[in-house]
Amino acid sequence: MVKNIKTALSVLISLFPALFFSQEIKQMTVDEVAQLAIQNHQQLKVSAQNIDIAKQQKDITKLQKLPTITASTSQFYLGNVMAIDKDFSNSTTIPMPHYGSSYGVQATQLIFKGGLVNKSIELAGLREQLSELDFESRKQDIKFLVISNYLDIYKILNQEVVIQNNKKLAQERLKNIQKFYQQGMVTRNEVIRGELAIKNLEQGMLTLVNNRKILNYNLNIALGLNSDTQIIPVENLGNKETGIGMEHYLNLAHDSNPQMRSAQTNIAVADKNIEIIKTDKMPTLSGFGGYTLQRPITTRNPVLDMYSSGWQGGVSLSYNIDNLYKTKKRVKLGELQKNQANDAMTLVQQNLDMSVNAAYTKYQEAIQQTAILNDAKSLADENYKITEAKYLNQLAVQAEMIDAQLQKLQSELDLANAEINVLYQYYNLLKSTGTL
């Protein structure tokens, strides 16, 4: 069936180019479609920026290891000083240099805070991993979306081939009916029935062509191709990995699915958050140093209009005593968040197991349905040939002939759709494991 459809498809393209776009025709496999989607889909470009943002935030966190350095200056007007007796009876004005200025440089370096800086960098690294896993999850969604559109185009092309073949049969039958009519063997309504059958097939073909154009346009946008490029699927419709059991796919999902890995990373984030909270129980030890330059010198009388300079260096030790009772509450909150992350991972695993089970079951069903429909097509073909022979020998009426053709047409469409559905269910199974 697959080989016949591909051969007929080639004939269809050559004989009926109006059914296809007049622009570039591009044959593509599923892998080629998926790779182009990863490279060009706009949603993935937006999601990739989240990774860059997370990396930049990690680099910013690393800056905490560097010393804090401040430089300051002030320029000011210094007024005269008025000296007043204790009983406010007399006052004396002391002239001052009116222009004043100061300059200073101060540096501080955190020496110890219970590993706060390193733990903050590690937490930023975990958040970077989460952004990467989110990107991987979006890649799975986008790949499955474009593959679904690709397979829908494949399905429509196969349906067009089936309808075109049946139209040829209907046209041949109409010629025979017209001969019978000219010989007076049948009435005009038999000819009308044959013509209506062809019109119905043409109407179905028109709908398929327009649906394919819509899908093709959307897929071109997603893949970054020219909007009028005609995509022709050439993927092999053979069964994929039919002998591997569900246990394999379950293990694959537990190990590889981005949602599962994100849930595990969220637990690590909760652990790291608890470690950071506990650093509040530790004292803060910092080193500092500075240099100042200031004028005028007002610490003596008379005031000197000169610069005074000095420097200092040392260490400072501080401890927030209130953290002894405040940190316990924050640690408790962190532990509750970790418990929530553990339960969330269990929920993710359960949902994955159900998703993989459903996808695997549907994949096996699609394979079995294809075998059943292949037998049904053989029976419909045989019924059509028998009915056609009876009709040509005036042993069957036109209604029986139309019923036989409809059964043949439906069986061929069902089989064509079933073969595509096998591929769809296979890729859906891979998506459920996170390995599409």
mmCIF file of C-alpha atoms in Angstrom, residues 82-92:
data_model
loop_
_atom_site.group_PDB
_atom_site.id
_atom_site.type_symbol
_atom_site.label_atom_id
_atom_site.label_comp_id
_atom_site.label_asym_id
_atom_site.label_seq_id
_atom_site.Cartn_x
_atom_site.Cartn_y
_atom_site.Cartn_z
ATOM 1 C CA MET A 82 29.941 82.156 66.317
ATOM 2 C CA ALA A 83 31.189 81.463 69.867
ATOM 3 C CA ILE A 84 28.578 82.312 72.558
ATOM 4 C CA ASP A 85 28.971 82.504 76.338
ATOM 5 C CA LYS A 86 27.159 80.008 78.473
ATOM 6 C CA ASP A 87 24.673 82.658 79.610
ATOM 7 C CA PHE A 88 24.271 83.916 76.050
ATOM 8 C CA SER A 89 25.467 87.374 77.137
ATOM 9 C CA ASN A 90 28.378 87.724 74.748
ATOM 10 C CA SER A 91 29.280 86.294 71.354
ATOM 11 C CA THR A 92 32.393 86.274 69.217
#
